[in-house]
PDB file of C-alpha atoms in Angstrom:
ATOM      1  CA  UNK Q   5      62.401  12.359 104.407  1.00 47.00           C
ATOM      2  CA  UNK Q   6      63.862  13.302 107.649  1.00 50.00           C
ATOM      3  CA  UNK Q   7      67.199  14.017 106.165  1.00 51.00           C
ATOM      4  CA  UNK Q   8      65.691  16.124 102.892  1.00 53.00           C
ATOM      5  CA  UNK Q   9      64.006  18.517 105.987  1.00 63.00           C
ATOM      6  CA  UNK Q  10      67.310  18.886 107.876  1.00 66.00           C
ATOM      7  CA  UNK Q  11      69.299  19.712 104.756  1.00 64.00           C
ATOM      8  CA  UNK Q  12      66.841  22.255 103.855  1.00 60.00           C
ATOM      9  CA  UNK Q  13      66.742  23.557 107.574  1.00 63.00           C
ATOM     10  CA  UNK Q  14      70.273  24.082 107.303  1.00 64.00           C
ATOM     11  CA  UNK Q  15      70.471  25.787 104.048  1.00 65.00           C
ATOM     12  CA  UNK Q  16      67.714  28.116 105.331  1.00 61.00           C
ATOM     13  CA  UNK Q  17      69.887  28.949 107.915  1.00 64.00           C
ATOM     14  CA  UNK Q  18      72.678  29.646 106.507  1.00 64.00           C
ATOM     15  CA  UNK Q  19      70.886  31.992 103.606  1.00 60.00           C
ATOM     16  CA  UNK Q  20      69.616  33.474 106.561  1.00 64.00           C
ATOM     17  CA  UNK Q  21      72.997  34.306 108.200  1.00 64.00           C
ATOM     18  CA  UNK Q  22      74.123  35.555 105.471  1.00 63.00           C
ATOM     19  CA  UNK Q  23      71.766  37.753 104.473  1.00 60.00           C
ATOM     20  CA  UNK Q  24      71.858  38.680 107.949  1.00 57.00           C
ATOM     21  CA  UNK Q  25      75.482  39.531 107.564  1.00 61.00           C
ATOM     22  CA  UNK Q  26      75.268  41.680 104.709  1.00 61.00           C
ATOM     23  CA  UNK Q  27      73.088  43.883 106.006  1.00 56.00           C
ATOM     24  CA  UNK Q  28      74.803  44.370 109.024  1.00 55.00           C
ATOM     25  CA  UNK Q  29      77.955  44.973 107.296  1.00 63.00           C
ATOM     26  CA  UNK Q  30      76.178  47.262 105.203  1.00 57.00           C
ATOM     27  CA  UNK Q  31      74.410  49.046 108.155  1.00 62.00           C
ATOM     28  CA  UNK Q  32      78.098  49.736 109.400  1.00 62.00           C
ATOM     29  CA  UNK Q  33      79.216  51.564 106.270  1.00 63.00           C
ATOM     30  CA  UNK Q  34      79.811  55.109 106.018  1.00 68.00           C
ATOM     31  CA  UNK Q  35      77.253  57.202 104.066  1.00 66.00           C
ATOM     32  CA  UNK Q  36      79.909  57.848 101.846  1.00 69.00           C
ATOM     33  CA  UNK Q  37      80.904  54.001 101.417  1.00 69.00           C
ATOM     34  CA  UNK Q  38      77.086  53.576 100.967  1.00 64.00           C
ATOM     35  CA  UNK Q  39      77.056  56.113  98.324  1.00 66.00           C
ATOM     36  CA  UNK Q  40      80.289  54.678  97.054  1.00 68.00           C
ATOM     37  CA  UNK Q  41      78.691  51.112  96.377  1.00 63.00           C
ATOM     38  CA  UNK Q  42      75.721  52.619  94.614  1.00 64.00           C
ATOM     39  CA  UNK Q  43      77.554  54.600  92.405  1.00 61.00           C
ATOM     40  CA  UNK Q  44      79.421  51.521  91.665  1.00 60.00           C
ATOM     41  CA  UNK Q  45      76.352  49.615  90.611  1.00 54.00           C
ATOM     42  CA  UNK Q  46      75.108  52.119  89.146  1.00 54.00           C
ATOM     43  CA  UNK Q  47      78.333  52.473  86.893  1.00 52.00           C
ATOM     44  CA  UNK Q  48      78.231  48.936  86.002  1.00 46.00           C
ATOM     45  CA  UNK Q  49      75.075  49.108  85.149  1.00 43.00           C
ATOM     46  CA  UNK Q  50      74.842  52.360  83.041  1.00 54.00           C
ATOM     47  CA  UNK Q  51      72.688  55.335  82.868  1.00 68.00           C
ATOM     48  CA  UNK Q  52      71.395  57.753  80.213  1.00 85.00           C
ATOM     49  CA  UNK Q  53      72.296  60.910  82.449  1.00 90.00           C
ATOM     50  CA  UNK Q  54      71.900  64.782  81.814  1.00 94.00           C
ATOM     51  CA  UNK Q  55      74.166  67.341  83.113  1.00 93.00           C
ATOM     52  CA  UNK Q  56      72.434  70.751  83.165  1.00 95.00           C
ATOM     53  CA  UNK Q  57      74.674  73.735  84.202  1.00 96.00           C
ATOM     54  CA  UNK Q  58      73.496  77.029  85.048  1.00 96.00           C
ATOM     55  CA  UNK Q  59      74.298  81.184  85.613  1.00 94.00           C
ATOM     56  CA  UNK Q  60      71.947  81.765  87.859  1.00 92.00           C
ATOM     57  CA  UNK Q  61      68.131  80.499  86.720  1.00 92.00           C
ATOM     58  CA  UNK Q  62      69.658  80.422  83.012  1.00 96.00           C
ATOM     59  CA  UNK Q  63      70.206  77.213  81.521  1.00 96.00           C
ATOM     60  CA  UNK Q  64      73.633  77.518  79.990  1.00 97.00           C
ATOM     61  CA  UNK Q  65      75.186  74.088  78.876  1.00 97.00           C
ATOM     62  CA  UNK Q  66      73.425  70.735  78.440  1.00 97.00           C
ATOM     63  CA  UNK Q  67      75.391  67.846  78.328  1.00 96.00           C
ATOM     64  CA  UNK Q  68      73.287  64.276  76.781  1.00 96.00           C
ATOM     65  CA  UNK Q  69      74.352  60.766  77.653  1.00 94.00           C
ATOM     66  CA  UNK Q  70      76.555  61.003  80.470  1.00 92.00           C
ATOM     67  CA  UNK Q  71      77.105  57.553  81.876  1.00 85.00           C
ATOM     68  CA  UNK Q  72      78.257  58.999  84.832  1.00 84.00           C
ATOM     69  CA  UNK Q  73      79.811  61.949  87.131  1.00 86.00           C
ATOM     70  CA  UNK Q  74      83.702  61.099  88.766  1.00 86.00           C
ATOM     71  CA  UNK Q  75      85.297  62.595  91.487  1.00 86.00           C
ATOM     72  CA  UNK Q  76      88.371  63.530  90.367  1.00 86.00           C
ATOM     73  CA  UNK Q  77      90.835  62.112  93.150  1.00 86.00           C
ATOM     74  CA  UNK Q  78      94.890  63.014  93.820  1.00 87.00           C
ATOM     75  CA  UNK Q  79      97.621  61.178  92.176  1.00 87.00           C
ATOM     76  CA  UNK Q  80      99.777  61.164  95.397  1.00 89.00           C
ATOM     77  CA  UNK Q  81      97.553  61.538  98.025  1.00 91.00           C
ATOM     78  CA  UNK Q  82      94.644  59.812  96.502  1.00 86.00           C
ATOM     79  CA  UNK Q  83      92.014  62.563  98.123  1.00 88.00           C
ATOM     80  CA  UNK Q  84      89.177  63.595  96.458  1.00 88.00           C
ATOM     81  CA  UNK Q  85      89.566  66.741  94.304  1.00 89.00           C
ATOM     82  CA  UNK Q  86      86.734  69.613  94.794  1.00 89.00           C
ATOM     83  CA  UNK Q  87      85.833  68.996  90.972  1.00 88.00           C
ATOM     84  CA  UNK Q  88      83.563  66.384  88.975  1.00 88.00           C
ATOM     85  CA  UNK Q  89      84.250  65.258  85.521  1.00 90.00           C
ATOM     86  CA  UNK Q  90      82.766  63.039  82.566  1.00 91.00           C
ATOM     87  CA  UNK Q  91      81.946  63.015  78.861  1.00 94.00           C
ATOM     88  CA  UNK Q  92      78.764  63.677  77.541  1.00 95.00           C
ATOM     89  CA  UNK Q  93      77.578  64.675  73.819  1.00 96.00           C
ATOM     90  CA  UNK Q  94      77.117  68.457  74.246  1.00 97.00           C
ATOM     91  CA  UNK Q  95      73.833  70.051  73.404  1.00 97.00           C
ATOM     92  CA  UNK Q  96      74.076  72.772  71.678  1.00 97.00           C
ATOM     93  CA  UNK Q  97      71.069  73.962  71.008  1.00 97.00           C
ATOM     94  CA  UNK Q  98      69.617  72.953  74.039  1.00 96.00           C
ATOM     95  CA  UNK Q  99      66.859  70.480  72.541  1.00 96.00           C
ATOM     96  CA  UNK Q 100      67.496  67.800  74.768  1.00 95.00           C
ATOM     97  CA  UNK Q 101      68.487  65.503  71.547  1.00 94.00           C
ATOM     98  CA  UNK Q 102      72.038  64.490  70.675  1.00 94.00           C
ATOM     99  CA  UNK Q 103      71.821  66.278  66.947  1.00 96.00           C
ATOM    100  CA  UNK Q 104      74.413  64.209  64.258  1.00 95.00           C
ATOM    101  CA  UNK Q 105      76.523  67.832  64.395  1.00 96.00           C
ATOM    102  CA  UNK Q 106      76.737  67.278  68.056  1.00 97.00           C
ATOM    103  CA  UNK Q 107      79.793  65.403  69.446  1.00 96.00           C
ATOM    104  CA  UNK Q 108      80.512  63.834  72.885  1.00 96.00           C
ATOM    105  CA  UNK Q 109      83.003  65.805  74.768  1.00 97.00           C
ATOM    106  CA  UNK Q 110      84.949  65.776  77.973  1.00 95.00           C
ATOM    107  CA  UNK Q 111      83.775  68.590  80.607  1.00 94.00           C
ATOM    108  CA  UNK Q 112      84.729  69.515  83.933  1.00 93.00           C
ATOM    109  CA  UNK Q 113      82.619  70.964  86.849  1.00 92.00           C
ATOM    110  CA  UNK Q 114      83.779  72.681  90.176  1.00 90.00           C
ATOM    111  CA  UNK Q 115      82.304  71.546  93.214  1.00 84.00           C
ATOM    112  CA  UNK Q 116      82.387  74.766  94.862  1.00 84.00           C
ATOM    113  CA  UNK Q 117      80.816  77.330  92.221  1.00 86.00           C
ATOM    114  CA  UNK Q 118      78.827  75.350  89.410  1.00 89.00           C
ATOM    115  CA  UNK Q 119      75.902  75.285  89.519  1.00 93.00           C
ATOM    116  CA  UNK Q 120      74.563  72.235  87.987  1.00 91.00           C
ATOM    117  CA  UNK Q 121      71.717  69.106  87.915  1.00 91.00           C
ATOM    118  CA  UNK Q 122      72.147  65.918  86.950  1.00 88.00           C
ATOM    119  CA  UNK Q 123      69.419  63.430  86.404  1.00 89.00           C
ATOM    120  CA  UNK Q 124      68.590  60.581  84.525  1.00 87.00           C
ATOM    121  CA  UNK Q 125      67.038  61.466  80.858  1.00 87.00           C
ATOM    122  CA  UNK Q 126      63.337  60.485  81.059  1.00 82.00           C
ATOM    123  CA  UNK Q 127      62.560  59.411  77.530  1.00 80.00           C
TER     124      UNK Q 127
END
């Protein structure tokens, strides 16, 4: 009986250590590396995004189930471009519902003068 507690002493412990260690190895992440690893789960995972872009208040383009939003990054620097791209079935008449005229398309957005939202679609 002795032995069955020590065992399960020790693998307490070491669950405990490493749990410990993750979050301290997370804690010593960037933001960015943070951000990084959620995106990255959050990739794997999916998502049923929607890309709104606007002119001002106006709603302008919709773009329906976007899985996600890249950075586009250099080919010989590898540096993050200022510019975000994905596919997404474009709405075109703005119901929030991909119509069967409606096809997915690729679209690119600046980082520096779209404005835009994305978000995950509710329904």
């Amino acid at each position: 009986m002795k032995t069955m507690t020590n065992s399960f002493k020790k693998t307490y412990l070491a669950l405990s250590a490493s749990a410990l260690a993750l979050l301290l190895s997370l804690g010593a992440c960037t933001q960015e590396q943070q951000n990084k690893l959620g995106r990255d789960i959050q990739n794997w995972t999916g998502t049923n995004g929607v890309l709104e872009v606007y002119a001002g208040d106006k709603l302008v383009r919709r773009f329906l189930k976007v899985d996600k939003l890249s950075t586009a990054m250099g080919t010989d620097d590898n540096k993050p471009r200022p510019y975000r791209f994905g596919y997404g079935v474009l709405d075109e008449n703005l119901n929030m519902q991909a119509d069967a005229n409606e096809k997915k398309v690729y679209f690119e957005i600046s980082d520096y003068a779209t404005n835009y939202v994305f978000f995950e679609n509710p329904n």
